[in-house]
PDB file of C-alpha atoms in Angstrom:
ATOM      1  CA  UNK A  62     -65.247  -6.104  -2.347  1.00 43.00           C
ATOM      2  CA  UNK A  63     -64.288  -6.861   1.245  1.00 48.00           C
ATOM      3  CA  UNK A  64     -60.525  -8.630   1.643  1.00 53.00           C
ATOM      4  CA  UNK A  65     -62.849 -10.784   5.040  1.00 50.00           C
ATOM      5  CA  UNK A  66     -64.363 -13.969   3.448  1.00 54.00           C
ATOM      6  CA  UNK A  67     -66.884 -14.039   6.422  1.00 55.00           C
ATOM      7  CA  UNK A  68     -68.006 -12.992   9.762  1.00 54.00           C
ATOM      8  CA  UNK A  69     -66.460 -15.495  11.735  1.00 58.00           C
ATOM      9  CA  UNK A  70     -62.607 -14.837  10.102  1.00 56.00           C
ATOM     10  CA  UNK A  71     -63.089 -10.962  11.088  1.00 50.00           C
ATOM     11  CA  UNK A  72     -64.368 -11.794  14.083  1.00 50.00           C
ATOM     12  CA  UNK A  73     -61.192 -14.082  14.887  1.00 54.00           C
ATOM     13  CA  UNK A  74     -59.618 -11.179  13.408  1.00 50.00           C
ATOM     14  CA  UNK A  75     -60.642  -8.311  15.508  1.00 51.00           C
ATOM     15  CA  UNK A  76     -60.911 -10.635  19.000  1.00 55.00           C
ATOM     16  CA  UNK A  77     -56.452 -11.191  17.762  1.00 53.00           C
ATOM     17  CA  UNK A  78     -56.018  -7.243  17.438  1.00 45.00           C
ATOM     18  CA  UNK A  79     -58.084  -6.451  20.874  1.00 43.00           C
ATOM     19  CA  UNK A  80     -55.445  -9.614  22.537  1.00 45.00           C
ATOM     20  CA  UNK A  81     -52.989  -7.787  21.777  1.00 45.00           C
ATOM     21  CA  UNK A  82     -53.342  -4.271  22.314  1.00 43.00           C
ATOM     22  CA  UNK A  83     -54.537  -5.288  25.697  1.00 42.00           C
ATOM     23  CA  UNK A  84     -51.626  -7.110  26.017  1.00 41.00           C
ATOM     24  CA  UNK A  85     -49.203  -3.974  25.365  1.00 43.00           C
ATOM     25  CA  UNK A  86     -50.994  -2.003  27.538  1.00 44.00           C
ATOM     26  CA  UNK A  87     -51.031  -4.110  30.471  1.00 56.00           C
ATOM     27  CA  UNK A  88     -47.744  -2.890  31.603  1.00 64.00           C
ATOM     28  CA  UNK A  89     -48.255   1.187  30.660  1.00 79.00           C
ATOM     29  CA  UNK A  90     -51.337   0.425  33.020  1.00 91.00           C
ATOM     30  CA  UNK A  91     -50.229  -1.072  36.416  1.00 93.00           C
ATOM     31  CA  UNK A  92     -47.870   2.084  35.455  1.00 94.00           C
ATOM     32  CA  UNK A  93     -51.050   4.271  35.234  1.00 94.00           C
ATOM     33  CA  UNK A  94     -52.047   3.038  38.251  1.00 95.00           C
ATOM     34  CA  UNK A  95     -49.572   3.521  40.455  1.00 96.00           C
ATOM     35  CA  UNK A  96     -49.421   7.389  39.604  1.00 96.00           C
ATOM     36  CA  UNK A  97     -52.239   7.859  40.567  1.00 96.00           C
ATOM     37  CA  UNK A  98     -52.215   5.372  43.574  1.00 96.00           C
ATOM     38  CA  UNK A  99     -49.176   7.741  44.999  1.00 96.00           C
ATOM     39  CA  UNK A 100     -50.579  10.525  44.322  1.00 96.00           C
ATOM     40  CA  UNK A 101     -54.148   9.469  47.090  1.00 96.00           C
ATOM     41  CA  UNK A 102     -50.836   8.595  49.087  1.00 96.00           C
ATOM     42  CA  UNK A 103     -52.562   4.333  48.317  1.00 97.00           C
ATOM     43  CA  UNK A 104     -49.437   2.608  48.652  1.00 97.00           C
ATOM     44  CA  UNK A 105     -50.137  -0.702  49.338  1.00 96.00           C
ATOM     45  CA  UNK A 106     -51.831  -0.797  45.617  1.00 96.00           C
ATOM     46  CA  UNK A 107     -48.680   1.507  44.230  1.00 97.00           C
ATOM     47  CA  UNK A 108     -46.267  -1.171  45.024  1.00 97.00           C
ATOM     48  CA  UNK A 109     -48.886  -3.829  43.594  1.00 97.00           C
ATOM     49  CA  UNK A 110     -48.684  -2.195  39.530  1.00 96.00           C
ATOM     50  CA  UNK A 111     -44.989  -1.577  40.413  1.00 96.00           C
ATOM     51  CA  UNK A 112     -44.582  -5.238  41.620  1.00 96.00           C
ATOM     52  CA  UNK A 113     -46.866  -6.548  38.233  1.00 95.00           C
ATOM     53  CA  UNK A 114     -45.547  -3.985  35.841  1.00 95.00           C
ATOM     54  CA  UNK A 115     -41.774  -5.516  36.990  1.00 96.00           C
ATOM     55  CA  UNK A 116     -42.500  -8.994  36.562  1.00 95.00           C
ATOM     56  CA  UNK A 117     -44.584  -8.163  33.282  1.00 93.00           C
ATOM     57  CA  UNK A 118     -41.267  -6.593  31.761  1.00 93.00           C
ATOM     58  CA  UNK A 119     -39.088  -9.131  32.882  1.00 94.00           C
ATOM     59  CA  UNK A 120     -36.838  -7.178  34.880  1.00 94.00           C
ATOM     60  CA  UNK A 121     -36.161  -4.225  32.080  1.00 93.00           C
ATOM     61  CA  UNK A 122     -37.946  -0.621  33.817  1.00 94.00           C
ATOM     62  CA  UNK A 123     -37.239   3.115  32.979  1.00 93.00           C
ATOM     63  CA  UNK A 124     -35.702   5.206  35.153  1.00 93.00           C
ATOM     64  CA  UNK A 125     -38.860   6.140  36.064  1.00 94.00           C
ATOM     65  CA  UNK A 126     -40.461   2.723  37.330  1.00 95.00           C
ATOM     66  CA  UNK A 127     -37.455   2.324  39.332  1.00 96.00           C
ATOM     67  CA  UNK A 128     -38.198   5.266  40.963  1.00 96.00           C
ATOM     68  CA  UNK A 129     -41.899   4.127  41.215  1.00 97.00           C
ATOM     69  CA  UNK A 130     -41.321   1.185  42.663  1.00 97.00           C
ATOM     70  CA  UNK A 131     -38.168   3.136  45.034  1.00 97.00           C
ATOM     71  CA  UNK A 132     -40.772   5.349  45.963  1.00 97.00           C
ATOM     72  CA  UNK A 133     -43.840   2.626  46.354  1.00 98.00           C
ATOM     73  CA  UNK A 134     -42.094   0.260  48.610  1.00 98.00           C
ATOM     74  CA  UNK A 135     -39.979   2.732  50.447  1.00 97.00           C
ATOM     75  CA  UNK A 136     -43.386   4.599  51.806  1.00 98.00           C
ATOM     76  CA  UNK A 137     -45.238   0.749  52.219  1.00 97.00           C
ATOM     77  CA  UNK A 138     -42.107  -0.254  54.265  1.00 97.00           C
ATOM     78  CA  UNK A 139     -41.518   3.173  55.840  1.00 97.00           C
ATOM     79  CA  UNK A 140     -45.481   3.005  57.743  1.00 96.00           C
ATOM     80  CA  UNK A 141     -44.594  -0.566  59.225  1.00 97.00           C
ATOM     81  CA  UNK A 142     -40.764   0.434  60.596  1.00 97.00           C
ATOM     82  CA  UNK A 143     -43.065   3.705  61.372  1.00 97.00           C
ATOM     83  CA  UNK A 144     -45.537   1.061  63.557  1.00 97.00           C
ATOM     84  CA  UNK A 145     -43.008  -1.320  65.105  1.00 97.00           C
ATOM     85  CA  UNK A 146     -40.581   1.348  66.497  1.00 96.00           C
ATOM     86  CA  UNK A 147     -43.984   2.779  68.217  1.00 97.00           C
ATOM     87  CA  UNK A 148     -44.852  -0.621  69.825  1.00 96.00           C
ATOM     88  CA  UNK A 149     -41.166  -0.874  70.972  1.00 95.00           C
ATOM     89  CA  UNK A 150     -41.620   2.606  72.755  1.00 96.00           C
ATOM     90  CA  UNK A 151     -44.643   0.867  74.986  1.00 96.00           C
ATOM     91  CA  UNK A 152     -42.819  -2.461  75.492  1.00 95.00           C
ATOM     92  CA  UNK A 153     -39.896  -0.818  77.175  1.00 93.00           C
ATOM     93  CA  UNK A 154     -42.239   0.515  79.191  1.00 93.00           C
ATOM     94  CA  UNK A 155     -44.343  -1.604  81.130  1.00 93.00           C
ATOM     95  CA  UNK A 156     -43.329  -4.104  83.110  1.00 90.00           C
ATOM     96  CA  UNK A 157     -42.390  -7.545  83.118  1.00 89.00           C
ATOM     97  CA  UNK A 158     -46.488  -8.240  85.567  1.00 88.00           C
ATOM     98  CA  UNK A 159     -48.744  -5.856  83.128  1.00 90.00           C
ATOM     99  CA  UNK A 160     -51.472  -7.191  80.812  1.00 89.00           C
ATOM    100  CA  UNK A 161     -50.907  -4.763  78.429  1.00 93.00           C
ATOM    101  CA  UNK A 162     -47.523  -6.187  77.634  1.00 95.00           C
ATOM    102  CA  UNK A 163     -48.773  -9.711  75.557  1.00 94.00           C
ATOM    103  CA  UNK A 164     -51.046  -7.517  73.573  1.00 95.00           C
ATOM    104  CA  UNK A 165     -48.232  -5.419  72.790  1.00 95.00           C
ATOM    105  CA  UNK A 166     -46.119  -8.554  72.388  1.00 94.00           C
ATOM    106  CA  UNK A 167     -48.159 -10.002  70.079  1.00 95.00           C
ATOM    107  CA  UNK A 168     -49.372  -6.816  67.823  1.00 96.00           C
ATOM    108  CA  UNK A 169     -45.709  -6.029  67.141  1.00 96.00           C
ATOM    109  CA  UNK A 170     -44.857  -9.724  65.683  1.00 95.00           C
ATOM    110  CA  UNK A 171     -47.865  -9.056  63.757  1.00 96.00           C
ATOM    111  CA  UNK A 172     -46.104  -5.534  61.786  1.00 97.00           C
ATOM    112  CA  UNK A 173     -42.765  -7.903  62.470  1.00 95.00           C
ATOM    113  CA  UNK A 174     -44.521 -10.437  60.371  1.00 95.00           C
ATOM    114  CA  UNK A 175     -45.922  -7.923  57.228  1.00 96.00           C
ATOM    115  CA  UNK A 176     -42.443  -6.621  57.439  1.00 96.00           C
ATOM    116  CA  UNK A 177     -40.330  -9.969  56.658  1.00 95.00           C
ATOM    117  CA  UNK A 178     -42.374 -10.226  53.670  1.00 97.00           C
ATOM    118  CA  UNK A 179     -42.767  -6.590  52.074  1.00 97.00           C
ATOM    119  CA  UNK A 180     -38.417  -6.697  52.911  1.00 97.00           C
ATOM    120  CA  UNK A 181     -38.082 -10.044  51.237  1.00 97.00           C
ATOM    121  CA  UNK A 182     -40.456  -9.078  48.534  1.00 97.00           C
ATOM    122  CA  UNK A 183     -38.230  -6.583  46.767  1.00 98.00           C
ATOM    123  CA  UNK A 184     -35.769  -9.069  47.484  1.00 98.00           C
ATOM    124  CA  UNK A 185     -36.409 -10.918  45.617  1.00 98.00           C
ATOM    125  CA  UNK A 186     -37.398  -8.079  42.652  1.00 98.00           C
ATOM    126  CA  UNK A 187     -34.568  -7.121  42.410  1.00 98.00           C
ATOM    127  CA  UNK A 188     -32.316 -10.683  43.149  1.00 97.00           C
ATOM    128  CA  UNK A 189     -35.000 -12.544  40.064  1.00 97.00           C
ATOM    129  CA  UNK A 190     -35.737  -9.636  37.700  1.00 97.00           C
ATOM    130  CA  UNK A 191     -33.701  -6.114  38.529  1.00 97.00           C
ATOM    131  CA  UNK A 192     -30.113  -6.306  39.478  1.00 97.00           C
ATOM    132  CA  UNK A 193     -29.266  -9.213  36.011  1.00 95.00           C
ATOM    133  CA  UNK A 194     -30.794  -6.924  34.406  1.00 92.00           C
ATOM    134  CA  UNK A 195     -29.230  -3.579  35.424  1.00 93.00           C
ATOM    135  CA  UNK A 196     -27.070  -2.462  32.541  1.00 89.00           C
ATOM    136  CA  UNK A 197     -25.111   0.514  33.382  1.00 93.00           C
ATOM    137  CA  UNK A 198     -23.237   2.083  36.789  1.00 94.00           C
ATOM    138  CA  UNK A 199     -26.183   3.522  38.006  1.00 95.00           C
ATOM    139  CA  UNK A 200     -28.488   1.529  37.290  1.00 96.00           C
ATOM    140  CA  UNK A 201     -26.200  -1.421  39.525  1.00 97.00           C
ATOM    141  CA  UNK A 202     -25.666   0.916  42.582  1.00 97.00           C
ATOM    142  CA  UNK A 203     -28.685   2.001  42.689  1.00 97.00           C
ATOM    143  CA  UNK A 204     -29.938  -1.818  43.116  1.00 98.00           C
ATOM    144  CA  UNK A 205     -27.566  -2.875  44.985  1.00 98.00           C
ATOM    145  CA  UNK A 206     -28.544  -0.007  47.544  1.00 98.00           C
ATOM    146  CA  UNK A 207     -31.193  -0.522  48.067  1.00 98.00           C
ATOM    147  CA  UNK A 208     -30.866  -4.433  48.862  1.00 98.00           C
ATOM    148  CA  UNK A 209     -28.513  -3.516  50.713  1.00 97.00           C
ATOM    149  CA  UNK A 210     -31.294  -1.270  52.745  1.00 98.00           C
ATOM    150  CA  UNK A 211     -33.344  -4.042  52.989  1.00 98.00           C
ATOM    151  CA  UNK A 212     -31.510  -5.961  54.245  1.00 96.00           C
ATOM    152  CA  UNK A 213     -30.576  -3.658  56.547  1.00 96.00           C
ATOM    153  CA  UNK A 214     -34.211  -3.223  57.727  1.00 96.00           C
ATOM    154  CA  UNK A 215     -34.664  -7.720  58.039  1.00 94.00           C
ATOM    155  CA  UNK A 216     -31.828  -7.032  60.851  1.00 93.00           C
ATOM    156  CA  UNK A 217     -34.196  -4.799  62.779  1.00 92.00           C
ATOM    157  CA  UNK A 218     -36.434  -6.713  63.339  1.00 91.00           C
ATOM    158  CA  UNK A 219     -34.458 -10.700  63.108  1.00 86.00           C
ATOM    159  CA  UNK A 220     -33.981 -12.513  66.060  1.00 75.00           C
ATOM    160  CA  UNK A 221     -29.704 -12.681  66.711  1.00 72.00           C
ATOM    161  CA  UNK A 222     -29.105 -15.583  64.897  1.00 68.00           C
ATOM    162  CA  UNK A 223     -30.626 -14.690  61.215  1.00 72.00           C
ATOM    163  CA  UNK A 224     -30.432 -11.041  62.511  1.00 73.00           C
ATOM    164  CA  UNK A 225     -26.423 -12.052  62.171  1.00 83.00           C
ATOM    165  CA  UNK A 226     -27.012 -12.843  57.819  1.00 89.00           C
ATOM    166  CA  UNK A 227     -28.981  -9.505  56.608  1.00 92.00           C
ATOM    167  CA  UNK A 228     -26.123  -7.842  58.721  1.00 93.00           C
ATOM    168  CA  UNK A 229     -23.262  -9.793  56.923  1.00 93.00           C
ATOM    169  CA  UNK A 230     -25.567 -10.042  54.100  1.00 95.00           C
ATOM    170  CA  UNK A 231     -26.406  -5.222  53.515  1.00 96.00           C
ATOM    171  CA  UNK A 232     -22.774  -5.024  54.444  1.00 96.00           C
ATOM    172  CA  UNK A 233     -21.552  -7.008  51.553  1.00 97.00           C
ATOM    173  CA  UNK A 234     -23.658  -5.988  48.939  1.00 97.00           C
ATOM    174  CA  UNK A 235     -23.681  -2.261  50.577  1.00 98.00           C
ATOM    175  CA  UNK A 236     -18.747  -2.724  49.903  1.00 97.00           C
ATOM    176  CA  UNK A 237     -20.065  -4.421  46.701  1.00 97.00           C
ATOM    177  CA  UNK A 238     -22.167  -1.580  45.025  1.00 97.00           C
ATOM    178  CA  UNK A 239     -19.836   1.356  47.248  1.00 98.00           C
ATOM    179  CA  UNK A 240     -16.512   0.113  45.041  1.00 97.00           C
ATOM    180  CA  UNK A 241     -19.196   0.389  42.035  1.00 97.00           C
ATOM    181  CA  UNK A 242     -20.293   3.827  42.323  1.00 97.00           C
ATOM    182  CA  UNK A 243     -16.480   5.541  43.894  1.00 96.00           C
ATOM    183  CA  UNK A 244     -14.697   3.834  40.548  1.00 96.00           C
ATOM    184  CA  UNK A 245     -17.820   4.665  38.507  1.00 95.00           C
ATOM    185  CA  UNK A 246     -19.810   7.744  39.979  1.00 95.00           C
ATOM    186  CA  UNK A 247     -18.982  10.983  40.020  1.00 93.00           C
ATOM    187  CA  UNK A 248     -18.728  12.361  43.743  1.00 94.00           C
ATOM    188  CA  UNK A 249     -21.996  14.204  42.987  1.00 94.00           C
ATOM    189  CA  UNK A 250     -24.782  11.968  41.575  1.00 95.00           C
ATOM    190  CA  UNK A 251     -27.358  11.801  43.904  1.00 95.00           C
ATOM    191  CA  UNK A 252     -27.214   8.177  43.873  1.00 96.00           C
ATOM    192  CA  UNK A 253     -23.677   7.446  44.702  1.00 97.00           C
ATOM    193  CA  UNK A 254     -23.970  10.264  47.647  1.00 97.00           C
ATOM    194  CA  UNK A 255     -27.780   8.307  48.927  1.00 97.00           C
ATOM    195  CA  UNK A 256     -25.545   4.550  49.066  1.00 98.00           C
ATOM    196  CA  UNK A 257     -23.113   6.744  51.433  1.00 98.00           C
ATOM    197  CA  UNK A 258     -25.379   8.232  53.450  1.00 98.00           C
ATOM    198  CA  UNK A 259     -27.171   4.816  53.786  1.00 97.00           C
ATOM    199  CA  UNK A 260     -24.177   2.407  54.212  1.00 98.00           C
ATOM    200  CA  UNK A 261     -23.471   5.169  57.051  1.00 97.00           C
ATOM    201  CA  UNK A 262     -26.452   5.047  58.032  1.00 97.00           C
ATOM    202  CA  UNK A 263     -25.657   1.458  58.381  1.00 96.00           C
ATOM    203  CA  UNK A 264     -22.890   1.495  60.263  1.00 96.00           C
ATOM    204  CA  UNK A 265     -23.726   3.871  62.717  1.00 96.00           C
ATOM    205  CA  UNK A 266     -26.897   2.499  64.038  1.00 94.00           C
ATOM    206  CA  UNK A 267     -26.682  -1.971  63.108  1.00 94.00           C
ATOM    207  CA  UNK A 268     -23.266  -2.115  63.680  1.00 93.00           C
ATOM    208  CA  UNK A 269     -22.389   1.232  66.596  1.00 93.00           C
ATOM    209  CA  UNK A 270     -19.915   1.907  64.686  1.00 95.00           C
ATOM    210  CA  UNK A 271     -18.998   5.439  64.917  1.00 95.00           C
ATOM    211  CA  UNK A 272     -16.359   6.686  63.570  1.00 95.00           C
ATOM    212  CA  UNK A 273     -16.540   5.072  60.047  1.00 97.00           C
ATOM    213  CA  UNK A 274     -20.023   5.861  59.994  1.00 97.00           C
ATOM    214  CA  UNK A 275     -18.469   9.674  60.429  1.00 97.00           C
ATOM    215  CA  UNK A 276     -15.729   8.612  58.498  1.00 97.00           C
ATOM    216  CA  UNK A 277     -17.797   7.835  55.283  1.00 97.00           C
ATOM    217  CA  UNK A 278     -19.662  10.316  55.128  1.00 97.00           C
ATOM    218  CA  UNK A 279     -16.871  12.656  56.342  1.00 97.00           C
ATOM    219  CA  UNK A 280     -15.589  12.082  52.762  1.00 96.00           C
ATOM    220  CA  UNK A 281     -18.206  11.808  50.649  1.00 97.00           C
ATOM    221  CA  UNK A 282     -19.448  14.955  51.404  1.00 96.00           C
ATOM    222  CA  UNK A 283     -15.741  16.114  51.103  1.00 96.00           C
ATOM    223  CA  UNK A 284     -15.757  15.218  47.179  1.00 95.00           C
ATOM    224  CA  UNK A 285     -18.590  16.685  46.383  1.00 94.00           C
ATOM    225  CA  UNK A 286     -18.027  19.517  48.314  1.00 93.00           C
ATOM    226  CA  UNK A 287     -14.704  19.337  46.107  1.00 90.00           C
ATOM    227  CA  UNK A 288     -16.377  18.905  43.051  1.00 87.00           C
ATOM    228  CA  UNK A 289     -19.637  21.317  43.714  1.00 82.00           C
ATOM    229  CA  UNK A 290     -18.910  23.267  40.340  1.00 80.00           C
ATOM    230  CA  UNK A 291     -19.292  20.135  38.119  1.00 76.00           C
ATOM    231  CA  UNK A 292     -22.817  19.620  39.327  1.00 76.00           C
ATOM    232  CA  UNK A 293     -25.247  19.793  36.858  1.00 76.00           C
ATOM    233  CA  UNK A 294     -28.538  21.515  37.387  1.00 76.00           C
ATOM    234  CA  UNK A 295     -31.201  19.088  35.973  1.00 75.00           C
ATOM    235  CA  UNK A 296     -29.430  16.806  39.523  1.00 81.00           C
ATOM    236  CA  UNK A 297     -28.835  19.820  41.442  1.00 86.00           C
ATOM    237  CA  UNK A 298     -31.731  19.940  43.481  1.00 89.00           C
ATOM    238  CA  UNK A 299     -31.480  16.108  44.767  1.00 91.00           C
ATOM    239  CA  UNK A 300     -27.642  16.380  45.252  1.00 93.00           C
ATOM    240  CA  UNK A 301     -27.587  18.881  47.238  1.00 93.00           C
ATOM    241  CA  UNK A 302     -30.477  18.114  49.756  1.00 95.00           C
ATOM    242  CA  UNK A 303     -28.092  14.530  50.423  1.00 96.00           C
ATOM    243  CA  UNK A 304     -25.555  16.683  50.982  1.00 95.00           C
ATOM    244  CA  UNK A 305     -27.450  18.210  53.777  1.00 96.00           C
ATOM    245  CA  UNK A 306     -28.622  14.582  55.061  1.00 97.00           C
ATOM    246  CA  UNK A 307     -24.560  13.366  55.605  1.00 97.00           C
ATOM    247  CA  UNK A 308     -24.178  16.714  56.795  1.00 96.00           C
ATOM    248  CA  UNK A 309     -27.323  17.430  59.197  1.00 97.00           C
ATOM    249  CA  UNK A 310     -25.793  13.031  60.468  1.00 97.00           C
ATOM    250  CA  UNK A 311     -22.233  14.077  61.010  1.00 96.00           C
ATOM    251  CA  UNK A 312     -23.360  17.100  62.982  1.00 96.00           C
ATOM    252  CA  UNK A 313     -25.276  14.627  65.612  1.00 95.00           C
ATOM    253  CA  UNK A 314     -22.991  12.202  65.866  1.00 95.00           C
ATOM    254  CA  UNK A 315     -20.042  14.586  66.502  1.00 88.00           C
ATOM    255  CA  UNK A 316     -22.511  15.835  69.001  1.00 82.00           C
ATOM    256  CA  UNK A 317     -23.377  11.686  70.710  1.00 66.00           C
ATOM    257  CA  UNK A 318     -19.137  11.462  70.358  1.00 58.00           C
ATOM    258  CA  UNK A 319     -18.308  14.242  72.518  1.00 55.00           C
ATOM    259  CA  UNK A 320     -21.798  13.804  74.859  1.00 52.00           C
ATOM    260  CA  UNK A 321     -20.114  10.308  75.191  1.00 49.00           C
ATOM    261  CA  UNK A 322     -16.757  11.453  75.986  1.00 47.00           C
ATOM    262  CA  UNK A 323     -18.303  14.326  79.102  1.00 45.00           C
ATOM    263  CA  UNK A 324     -20.227  11.439  80.889  1.00 41.00           C
ATOM    264  CA  UNK A 325     -17.062   9.226  81.082  1.00 39.00           C
TER     265      UNK A 325
END
């Protein structure tokens, strides 16, 4: 004999079960769609799905989710940063009487508005959901490096007063992350090396402090080289790639310094 007393009772149970199943599937569905969006190179969709996923889980996400979140917004923001730099290049080539100048400035401001909104969206997710839920040092360093990056991107496009706030905030966040990373992560860890790379770029591009940029990049590279024999196989590719980028920057920055000396 059926345990259901009536069709309405069975239907009510079915609806409750369906709703609970949908609730359980929501987060994984967001990730599945985000992965499809990544393959289709539709990064706006990818970032939207990852934001919804993170909000659904209140910031308690896996390492794979963390990487998807980073990739999504890096591409969405990166595309607009490239567009903004292109407009800046065109603007510099035009004189004040050129009728195209107003159009270029207007379009550049449109891109700046999009960048501003996206960067603040990432910072909100980091501050409200991800950093408070970071239980391990590598998670905290990853998120704080990311926070420093998006404050740096804001500084690139902001006016002087707001720019100073973003510059100072970025330096504080990068430095705090660096202190944790130096004490608790291996010199060869990809997250440690990635932080060194971006923190040194901040010194070079934002503060125009070439000596500090070179010192930080060189220390990170030399420390990693000394520990290369202990590098784990699963992180070898990522670590050595970032080390190559550090070395490339050092070569480039050192060459810039030599060129300046010759011109003096």
